[in-house]
mmCIF file of C-alpha atoms in Angstrom:
data_model
loop_
_atom_site.group_PDB
_atom_site.id
_atom_site.type_symbol
_atom_site.label_atom_id
_atom_site.label_comp_id
_atom_site.label_asym_id
_atom_site.label_seq_id
_atom_site.Cartn_x
_atom_site.Cartn_y
_atom_site.Cartn_z
ATOM 1 C CA MET A 261 120.384 81.911 103.825
ATOM 2 C CA SER A 262 117.268 80.550 101.902
ATOM 3 C CA THR A 263 117.203 77.558 99.695
ATOM 4 C CA VAL A 264 115.359 76.929 97.037
ATOM 5 C CA VAL A 265 113.993 73.149 96.234
ATOM 6 C CA ARG A 266 112.864 71.941 92.663
ATOM 7 C CA THR A 267 109.516 70.000 92.930
ATOM 8 C CA SER A 268 107.250 68.751 90.295
ATOM 9 C CA ILE A 269 105.225 71.806 90.312
ATOM 10 C CA GLY A 270 107.795 74.603 91.059
ATOM 11 C CA SER A 271 110.371 75.747 93.595
ATOM 12 C CA VAL A 272 109.836 76.502 97.285
ATOM 13 C CA CYS A 273 112.005 78.764 98.842
ATOM 14 C CA VAL A 274 112.109 77.671 103.091
ATOM 15 C CA CYS A 275 113.275 80.853 104.795
ATOM 16 C CA ASP A 276 113.828 80.147 108.372
ATOM 17 C CA GLY A 277 110.298 78.730 108.559
ATOM 18 C CA ILE A 278 108.399 80.896 106.344
ATOM 19 C CA ASN A 279 107.556 79.212 102.677
ATOM 20 C CA ILE A 280 108.345 81.298 100.059
ATOM 21 C CA ASN A 281 106.652 79.901 96.917
ATOM 22 C CA ILE A 282 108.276 80.625 93.625
ATOM 23 C CA ALA A 283 105.485 80.460 91.360
ATOM 24 C CA LYS A 284 106.678 81.557 87.575
ATOM 25 C CA PRO A 285 108.757 83.899 86.057
ATOM 26 C CA LEU A 286 107.237 87.206 85.382
ATOM 27 C CA SER A 287 105.103 87.732 82.439
ATOM 28 C CA ARG A 288 106.119 89.309 78.918
ATOM 29 C CA GLN A 289 104.850 92.863 79.040
ATOM 30 C CA CYS A 290 106.489 95.653 76.717
ATOM 31 C CA ARG A 291 105.631 98.715 78.545
ATOM 32 C CA PHE A 292 108.368 100.301 80.569
ATOM 33 C CA PHE A 293 109.269 103.612 82.260
ATOM 34 C CA PRO A 294 108.729 106.440 79.890
ATOM 35 C CA THR A 295 111.259 108.796 79.936
ATOM 36 C CA SER A 296 112.620 110.949 76.875
ATOM 37 C CA VAL A 297 115.896 111.759 78.183
ATOM 38 C CA SER A 298 116.643 108.335 79.949
ATOM 39 C CA PRO A 299 119.658 106.366 78.523
ATOM 40 C CA LEU A 300 117.285 103.099 78.681
ATOM 41 C CA LEU A 301 116.319 102.762 75.295
ATOM 42 C CA SER A 302 113.432 100.598 73.743
ATOM 43 C CA CYS A 303 112.256 97.088 75.217
ATOM 44 C CA PHE A 304 112.940 93.775 73.616
ATOM 45 C CA GLN A 305 111.953 89.982 73.546
ATOM 46 C CA LYS A 306 115.203 87.977 74.114
ATOM 47 C CA LYS A 307 114.761 84.014 73.317
ATOM 48 C CA CYS A 308 116.204 82.901 76.393
ATOM 49 C CA ASP A 309 114.941 79.946 79.058
ATOM 50 C CA LEU A 310 111.981 81.343 80.805
ATOM 51 C CA ASN A 311 110.587 78.474 82.411
ATOM 52 C CA LEU A 312 111.160 77.772 85.660
ATOM 53 C CA PRO A 313 114.092 79.229 87.634
ATOM 54 C CA ARG A 314 117.335 77.583 88.859
ATOM 55 C CA PRO A 315 118.096 76.719 92.165
ATOM 56 C CA VAL A 316 119.380 79.483 93.849
ATOM 57 C CA GLN A 317 122.962 79.002 95.048
ATOM 58 C CA ASP A 318 123.643 82.321 96.967
ATOM 59 C CA ALA A 319 121.072 85.211 98.011
ATOM 60 C CA ALA A 320 123.174 88.001 96.246
ATOM 61 C CA ASP A 321 124.334 86.498 93.090
ATOM 62 C CA SER A 322 122.023 83.770 91.918
ATOM 63 C CA LYS A 323 119.959 83.762 88.567
ATOM 64 C CA ILE A 324 116.282 83.286 89.007
ATOM 65 C CA SER A 325 114.947 84.022 85.398
ATOM 66 C CA CYS A 326 115.732 85.948 82.810
ATOM 67 C CA SER A 327 112.995 88.537 81.846
ATOM 68 C CA LEU A 328 112.585 91.910 79.765
ATOM 69 C CA LEU A 329 114.012 95.223 80.295
ATOM 70 C CA ASN A 330 115.151 98.420 78.861
ATOM 71 C CA VAL A 331 118.565 98.212 77.618
ATOM 72 C CA GLN A 332 121.500 100.625 77.775
ATOM 73 C CA ASP A 333 123.509 101.956 75.296
ATOM 74 C CA GLY A 334 126.312 99.956 74.144
ATOM 75 C CA ILE A 335 124.660 96.706 75.925
ATOM 76 C CA ASP A 336 123.760 93.945 73.111
ATOM 77 C CA ASP A 337 120.840 91.911 73.075
ATOM 78 C CA GLU A 338 122.925 88.963 74.709
ATOM 79 C CA GLU A 339 123.962 91.084 77.622
ATOM 80 C CA ALA A 340 120.454 92.280 78.086
ATOM 81 C CA CYS A 341 118.938 89.436 79.139
ATOM 82 C CA GLU A 342 121.455 88.692 81.933
ATOM 83 C CA LEU A 343 121.096 92.279 83.686
ATOM 84 C CA VAL A 344 117.942 91.586 85.610
ATOM 85 C CA SER A 345 116.141 88.245 86.645
ATOM 86 C CA GLY A 346 112.302 88.654 87.775
ATOM 87 C CA VAL A 347 110.530 85.924 89.891
ATOM 88 C CA GLU A 348 106.718 86.251 91.303
ATOM 89 C CA LEU A 349 106.956 84.778 95.202
ATOM 90 C CA SER A 350 104.500 84.073 97.880
ATOM 91 C CA ILE A 351 104.225 83.448 101.286
ATOM 92 C CA GLY A 352 101.242 81.752 103.215
ATOM 93 C CA GLU A 353 98.280 79.085 102.121
ATOM 94 C CA GLY A 354 94.951 79.487 100.918
ATOM 95 C CA ASP A 355 93.205 83.030 101.990
ATOM 96 C CA ASP A 356 96.155 84.108 103.710
ATOM 97 C CA THR A 357 98.634 83.757 100.450
ATOM 98 C CA ILE A 358 100.424 87.000 99.976
ATOM 99 C CA ARG A 359 102.079 87.638 96.639
ATOM 100 C CA ALA A 360 105.076 89.886 95.774
ATOM 101 C CA TYR A 361 107.737 90.168 92.673
ATOM 102 C CA LEU A 362 111.281 89.887 93.416
ATOM 103 C CA PHE A 363 113.412 91.921 90.630
ATOM 104 C CA LYS A 364 117.265 90.982 91.297
ATOM 105 C CA ALA A 365 119.992 92.478 89.726
ATOM 106 C CA VAL A 366 122.139 89.843 87.820
ATOM 107 C CA LYS A 367 125.295 91.663 86.757
ATOM 108 C CA ASN A 368 126.985 93.914 89.136
ATOM 109 C CA ASN A 369 124.186 93.411 92.034
ATOM 110 C CA ASN A 370 125.370 95.147 95.108
ATOM 111 C CA GLY A 371 123.650 93.085 97.418
ATOM 112 C CA THR A 372 121.251 95.647 98.819
ATOM 113 C CA GLY A 373 117.566 94.981 99.434
ATOM 114 C CA LEU A 374 114.942 97.428 98.609
ATOM 115 C CA LEU A 375 111.144 97.278 99.577
ATOM 116 C CA LEU A 376 109.026 99.026 97.219
ATOM 117 C CA LEU A 377 105.528 100.012 98.266
ATOM 118 C CA SER A 378 103.225 100.557 95.199
ATOM 119 C CA ASP A 379 100.443 103.077 94.819
ATOM 120 C CA VAL A 380 96.789 101.985 94.921
ATOM 121 C CA PHE A 381 97.297 100.604 91.360
ATOM 122 C CA GLY A 382 99.108 97.546 92.654
ATOM 123 C CA LEU A 383 101.950 95.340 92.316
ATOM 124 C CA GLU A 384 100.532 94.480 88.764
ATOM 125 C CA ASP A 385 100.685 98.058 87.256
ATOM 126 C CA SER A 386 103.294 98.380 84.541
ATOM 127 C CA PHE A 387 104.444 101.963 85.738
ATOM 128 C CA THR A 388 105.236 100.134 89.040
ATOM 129 C CA ARG A 389 107.078 97.286 87.699
ATOM 130 C CA ASP A 390 108.751 99.457 85.015
ATOM 131 C CA PHE A 391 110.486 101.378 87.569
ATOM 132 C CA ALA A 392 111.304 98.279 89.990
ATOM 133 C CA TYR A 393 113.130 97.092 86.492
ATOM 134 C CA ARG A 394 114.936 100.207 86.465
ATOM 135 C CA VAL A 395 116.148 100.013 89.702
ATOM 136 C CA ALA A 396 117.058 96.700 89.510
ATOM 137 C CA CYS A 397 119.234 97.431 86.344
ATOM 138 C CA ASN A 398 121.357 99.898 88.911
ATOM 139 C CA GLY A 399 122.600 97.178 90.964
ATOM 140 C CA TYR A 400 119.441 96.427 93.592
ATOM 141 C CA ASN A 401 117.614 93.605 94.662
ATOM 142 C CA ILE A 402 114.109 94.957 94.829
ATOM 143 C CA LEU A 403 110.686 93.408 96.216
ATOM 144 C CA VAL A 404 107.304 94.495 95.580
ATOM 145 C CA PRO A 405 104.633 93.398 97.451
ATOM 146 C CA ASP A 406 100.802 92.845 96.629
ATOM 147 C CA LEU A 407 99.479 95.345 99.300
ATOM 148 C CA PHE A 408 95.872 94.654 97.791
ATOM 149 C CA ARG A 409 95.884 91.221 97.682
ATOM 150 C CA GLY A 410 94.373 91.013 94.311
ATOM 151 C CA ASN A 411 92.429 93.691 94.552
ATOM 152 C CA PRO A 412 93.819 96.991 93.776
ATOM 153 C CA TRP A 413 92.154 100.363 92.570
ATOM 154 C CA THR A 414 91.124 100.818 88.968
ATOM 155 C CA LYS A 415 90.268 104.000 87.264
ATOM 156 C CA GLU A 416 86.718 102.642 86.568
ATOM 157 C CA GLN A 417 86.309 102.671 90.468
ATOM 158 C CA ALA A 418 86.864 106.260 90.218
ATOM 159 C CA ASP A 419 83.491 107.200 92.044
ATOM 160 C CA VAL A 420 84.041 104.684 94.975
ATOM 161 C CA PHE A 421 87.679 105.414 95.594
ATOM 162 C CA GLU A 422 86.668 106.106 99.505
ATOM 163 C CA GLU A 423 84.573 102.802 99.802
ATOM 164 C CA TRP A 424 87.549 101.152 98.022
ATOM 165 C CA ILE A 425 90.163 102.258 100.338
ATOM 166 C CA GLY A 426 88.019 101.510 103.100
ATOM 167 C CA ARG A 427 88.014 98.056 102.688
ATOM 168 C CA GLN A 428 91.879 97.995 102.711
ATOM 169 C CA ASN A 429 92.829 97.230 106.158
ATOM 170 C CA PRO A 430 95.225 99.319 107.847
ATOM 171 C CA GLU A 431 96.276 96.345 110.274
ATOM 172 C CA ARG A 432 96.264 93.566 107.472
ATOM 173 C CA ILE A 433 98.493 95.474 105.163
ATOM 174 C CA ALA A 434 101.084 96.375 107.901
ATOM 175 C CA GLU A 435 101.432 92.669 108.696
ATOM 176 C CA ASP A 436 101.849 91.723 105.123
ATOM 177 C CA ILE A 437 104.388 94.461 104.803
ATOM 178 C CA SER A 438 105.969 93.050 108.187
ATOM 179 C CA ARG A 439 106.421 89.525 106.734
ATOM 180 C CA TRP A 440 107.565 90.538 103.544
ATOM 181 C CA THR A 441 110.391 92.483 105.496
ATOM 182 C CA LYS A 442 111.622 89.210 107.940
ATOM 183 C CA TRP A 443 111.862 87.960 104.230
ATOM 184 C CA LEU A 444 114.105 90.776 102.865
ATOM 185 C CA PHE A 445 116.090 90.476 106.626
ATOM 186 C CA ASP A 446 116.735 86.565 105.884
ATOM 187 C CA GLU A 447 117.643 86.652 102.338
ATOM 188 C CA PHE A 448 119.880 89.735 102.675
ATOM 189 C CA MET A 449 120.753 91.076 106.168
ATOM 190 C CA ALA A 450 120.670 88.069 108.461
ATOM 191 C CA ALA A 451 123.130 86.521 105.288
ATOM 192 C CA GLY A 452 125.491 89.057 105.845
ATOM 193 C CA ILE A 453 125.142 90.382 102.059
ATOM 194 C CA SER A 454 123.340 93.916 102.957
ATOM 195 C CA LYS A 455 124.112 95.850 105.830
ATOM 196 C CA LYS A 456 120.729 97.959 105.682
ATOM 197 C CA LEU A 457 117.601 97.314 103.803
ATOM 198 C CA GLY A 458 115.568 100.430 101.941
ATOM 199 C CA VAL A 459 112.143 101.432 101.529
ATOM 200 C CA VAL A 460 110.598 103.358 98.717
ATOM 201 C CA GLY A 461 106.914 104.404 98.200
ATOM 202 C CA PHE A 462 104.625 105.880 95.991
ATOM 203 C CA CYS A 463 101.483 107.773 96.776
ATOM 204 C CA PHE A 464 99.818 105.634 99.213
ATOM 205 C CA GLY A 465 102.822 103.643 99.214
ATOM 206 C CA GLY A 466 104.545 106.737 99.973
ATOM 207 C CA GLY A 467 102.532 107.110 103.515
ATOM 208 C CA GLN A 468 103.371 103.851 104.158
ATOM 209 C CA VAL A 469 106.855 104.500 104.409
ATOM 210 C CA LEU A 470 106.257 106.279 107.397
ATOM 211 C CA LYS A 471 104.749 103.620 109.208
ATOM 212 C CA VAL A 472 107.049 101.204 108.169
ATOM 213 C CA LEU A 473 110.277 103.557 109.272
ATOM 214 C CA ALA A 474 108.474 104.033 112.364
ATOM 215 C CA GLN A 475 107.726 100.526 113.620
ATOM 216 C CA ASP A 476 111.274 99.553 112.641
ATOM 217 C CA HIS A 477 113.229 101.840 115.031
ATOM 218 C CA GLY A 478 116.187 102.026 112.589
ATOM 219 C CA SER A 479 116.670 98.117 113.268
ATOM 220 C CA CYS A 480 116.420 96.805 109.489
ATOM 221 C CA PHE A 481 115.858 100.028 107.207
ATOM 222 C CA GLY A 482 118.878 102.322 106.539
ATOM 223 C CA ALA A 483 117.159 104.917 104.751
ATOM 224 C CA GLY A 484 113.672 105.602 103.231
ATOM 225 C CA ILE A 485 112.292 107.739 100.202
ATOM 226 C CA SER A 486 108.743 108.460 99.955
ATOM 227 C CA PHE A 487 107.218 109.789 96.793
ATOM 228 C CA TYR A 488 104.285 111.976 97.210
ATOM 229 C CA GLY A 489 103.182 110.138 100.057
ATOM 230 C CA THR A 490 99.336 110.174 100.740
ATOM 231 C CA ARG A 491 97.356 109.587 104.179
ATOM 232 C CA MET A 492 100.525 110.376 106.065
ATOM 233 C CA ASP A 493 100.465 109.842 110.072
ATOM 234 C CA PRO A 494 102.664 113.037 111.254
ATOM 235 C CA ILE A 495 102.967 111.510 114.672
ATOM 236 C CA ALA A 496 104.873 108.585 113.352
ATOM 237 C CA ALA A 497 107.554 110.810 112.195
ATOM 238 C CA SER A 498 108.782 111.054 115.606
ATOM 239 C CA ASP A 499 109.723 107.436 116.365
ATOM 240 C CA ILE A 500 111.483 107.278 112.806
ATOM 241 C CA LYS A 501 115.034 106.820 113.134
ATOM 242 C CA ALA A 502 116.026 106.544 109.447
ATOM 243 C CA PRO A 503 116.568 109.407 107.264
ATOM 244 C CA VAL A 504 113.613 110.013 104.708
ATOM 245 C CA LEU A 505 113.959 111.702 101.403
ATOM 246 C CA PHE A 506 110.418 113.247 100.249
ATOM 247 C CA ILE A 507 109.910 114.019 96.757
ATOM 248 C CA LEU A 508 106.980 116.230 95.628
ATOM 249 C CA GLY A 509 105.630 118.677 93.311
ATOM 250 C CA ASP A 510 104.069 121.796 94.695
ATOM 251 C CA ASN A 511 101.119 121.519 92.595
ATOM 252 C CA ASP A 512 99.846 118.605 94.457
ATOM 253 C CA PRO A 513 96.542 118.835 96.454
ATOM 254 C CA LEU A 514 96.568 115.134 97.562
ATOM 255 C CA CYS A 515 100.687 115.914 99.109
ATOM 256 C CA VAL A 516 101.014 119.351 100.357
ATOM 257 C CA VAL A 517 104.500 120.899 100.846
ATOM 258 C CA SER A 518 104.152 122.724 103.848
ATOM 259 C CA GLU A 519 103.072 119.429 105.731
ATOM 260 C CA ILE A 520 105.589 117.232 104.120
ATOM 261 C CA GLN A 521 108.068 119.877 105.400
ATOM 262 C CA ASN A 522 106.902 119.804 108.679
ATOM 263 C CA ILE A 523 106.810 116.021 109.152
ATOM 264 C CA GLN A 524 110.419 116.361 107.831
ATOM 265 C CA LYS A 525 111.685 118.438 110.964
ATOM 266 C CA LYS A 526 110.063 116.035 112.919
ATOM 267 C CA ILE A 527 112.195 113.524 111.879
ATOM 268 C CA GLY A 528 115.414 115.247 112.363
ATOM 269 C CA GLU A 529 119.024 115.603 110.916
ATOM 270 C CA GLY A 530 119.634 113.450 107.773
ATOM 271 C CA SER A 531 116.106 113.890 106.114
ATOM 272 C CA LYS A 532 115.641 116.233 103.087
ATOM 273 C CA VAL A 533 112.399 117.175 100.857
ATOM 274 C CA VAL A 534 112.902 117.876 97.097
ATOM 275 C CA VAL A 535 109.942 119.942 95.632
ATOM 276 C CA PHE A 536 109.663 120.132 91.951
ATOM 277 C CA PRO A 537 107.824 123.108 90.868
ATOM 278 C CA GLY A 538 104.575 122.884 88.730
ATOM 279 C CA ARG A 539 104.142 119.300 89.027
ATOM 280 C CA GLY A 540 101.582 117.396 90.559
ATOM 281 C CA HIS A 541 100.564 114.033 91.897
ATOM 282 C CA GLY A 542 102.603 110.808 90.163
ATOM 283 C CA PHE A 543 105.051 112.605 87.997
ATOM 284 C CA ALA A 544 108.081 110.771 89.191
ATOM 285 C CA HIS A 545 106.938 107.223 88.175
ATOM 286 C CA ARG A 546 103.944 107.512 85.895
ATOM 287 C CA PRO A 547 104.848 110.935 83.702
ATOM 288 C CA GLY A 548 102.022 112.372 81.721
ATOM 289 C CA SER A 549 104.329 114.775 79.153
ATOM 290 C CA PRO A 550 107.998 115.437 77.909
ATOM 291 C CA GLU A 551 108.305 117.911 80.606
ATOM 292 C CA GLU A 552 107.198 115.682 83.300
ATOM 293 C CA ASP A 553 109.858 113.042 81.673
ATOM 294 C CA VAL A 554 112.311 115.621 82.311
ATOM 295 C CA ASP A 555 111.574 116.155 85.891
ATOM 296 C CA ALA A 556 110.923 112.260 86.047
ATOM 297 C CA GLU A 557 114.310 111.732 85.176
ATOM 298 C CA HIS A 558 115.943 114.342 87.664
ATOM 299 C CA ALA A 559 113.668 112.433 90.314
ATOM 300 C CA TYR A 560 115.028 108.970 89.807
ATOM 301 C CA VAL A 561 118.720 110.374 89.438
ATOM 302 C CA ILE A 562 118.258 111.959 93.341
ATOM 303 C CA MET A 563 116.653 108.800 94.307
ATOM 304 C CA ARG A 564 119.349 106.483 93.079
ATOM 305 C CA ASP A 565 122.088 108.648 94.745
ATOM 306 C CA TRP A 566 120.359 108.807 97.858
ATOM 307 C CA LEU A 567 120.009 105.154 97.875
ATOM 308 C CA TYR A 568 123.351 104.794 97.065
ATOM 309 C CA ASP A 569 124.955 106.991 99.557
ATOM 310 C CA HIS A 570 122.682 105.806 102.511
ATOM 311 C CA LEU A 571 122.921 102.084 101.841
ATOM 312 C CA VAL A 572 125.567 101.014 99.363
ATOM 313 C CA VAL A 573 128.575 103.463 100.248
#
């Protein structure tokens, strides 16, 4: 079990020999997962203590800090601040520091830990954060690591994407993911809170899902979800021991349906491919039209049910 020690400059979470620096609560941003049919409504700013977190009593039910979130029907302002807490974490020191955000369900926490691997826009992207908030609202504890160590891709770099991606060392990314996976294991599985972890990824992160599960061999992760994964390694599929849900559109040149179906067959029984007709890349976590909003909502429900059936029940 991790313990948090208050200091004059912040809090330090010591986790089985790894120092986890709890830097600060999440900043107040007012852009949330857009969907025209979602029960989640508008964001609001609640006057609650957003200074430093309180000491953690238990990994499953501790309240790290209040933060903003979308509000469900029937939930008043007083309750809404209690639904999800968020905090920035870091492992390592100096140039070896790697950051992550942890979103925790404060009420109705089911104890399950999830790893969310972002697209190339990184953990600071509002769409990624909004999605993580929403998943946490469903009772999960979801960790979003900084895969690119503060250097995500931006649209201004459109002409040099291959150059940018070439600078992202795959061995370094894999090692960073492994370190955060160990933290999740210590925080939830070793503590006896969660039976298995889950991993979810979008685009670039969706491709990383296969690598993570192939290296894991079923020891930590009980399920994976890949949204329109890119740069996937079909060879890794045969080493995966956990069921994987693939969600994609049939109009996505970066994630071809036939290739995903072949990968799914290599993984074997229990995995599933869900194809949305007419949808392109990124529709589920950054929808760009009312029609995509509807399919994004449907994809979210499919993902939510998959997580529940494979990790909670």
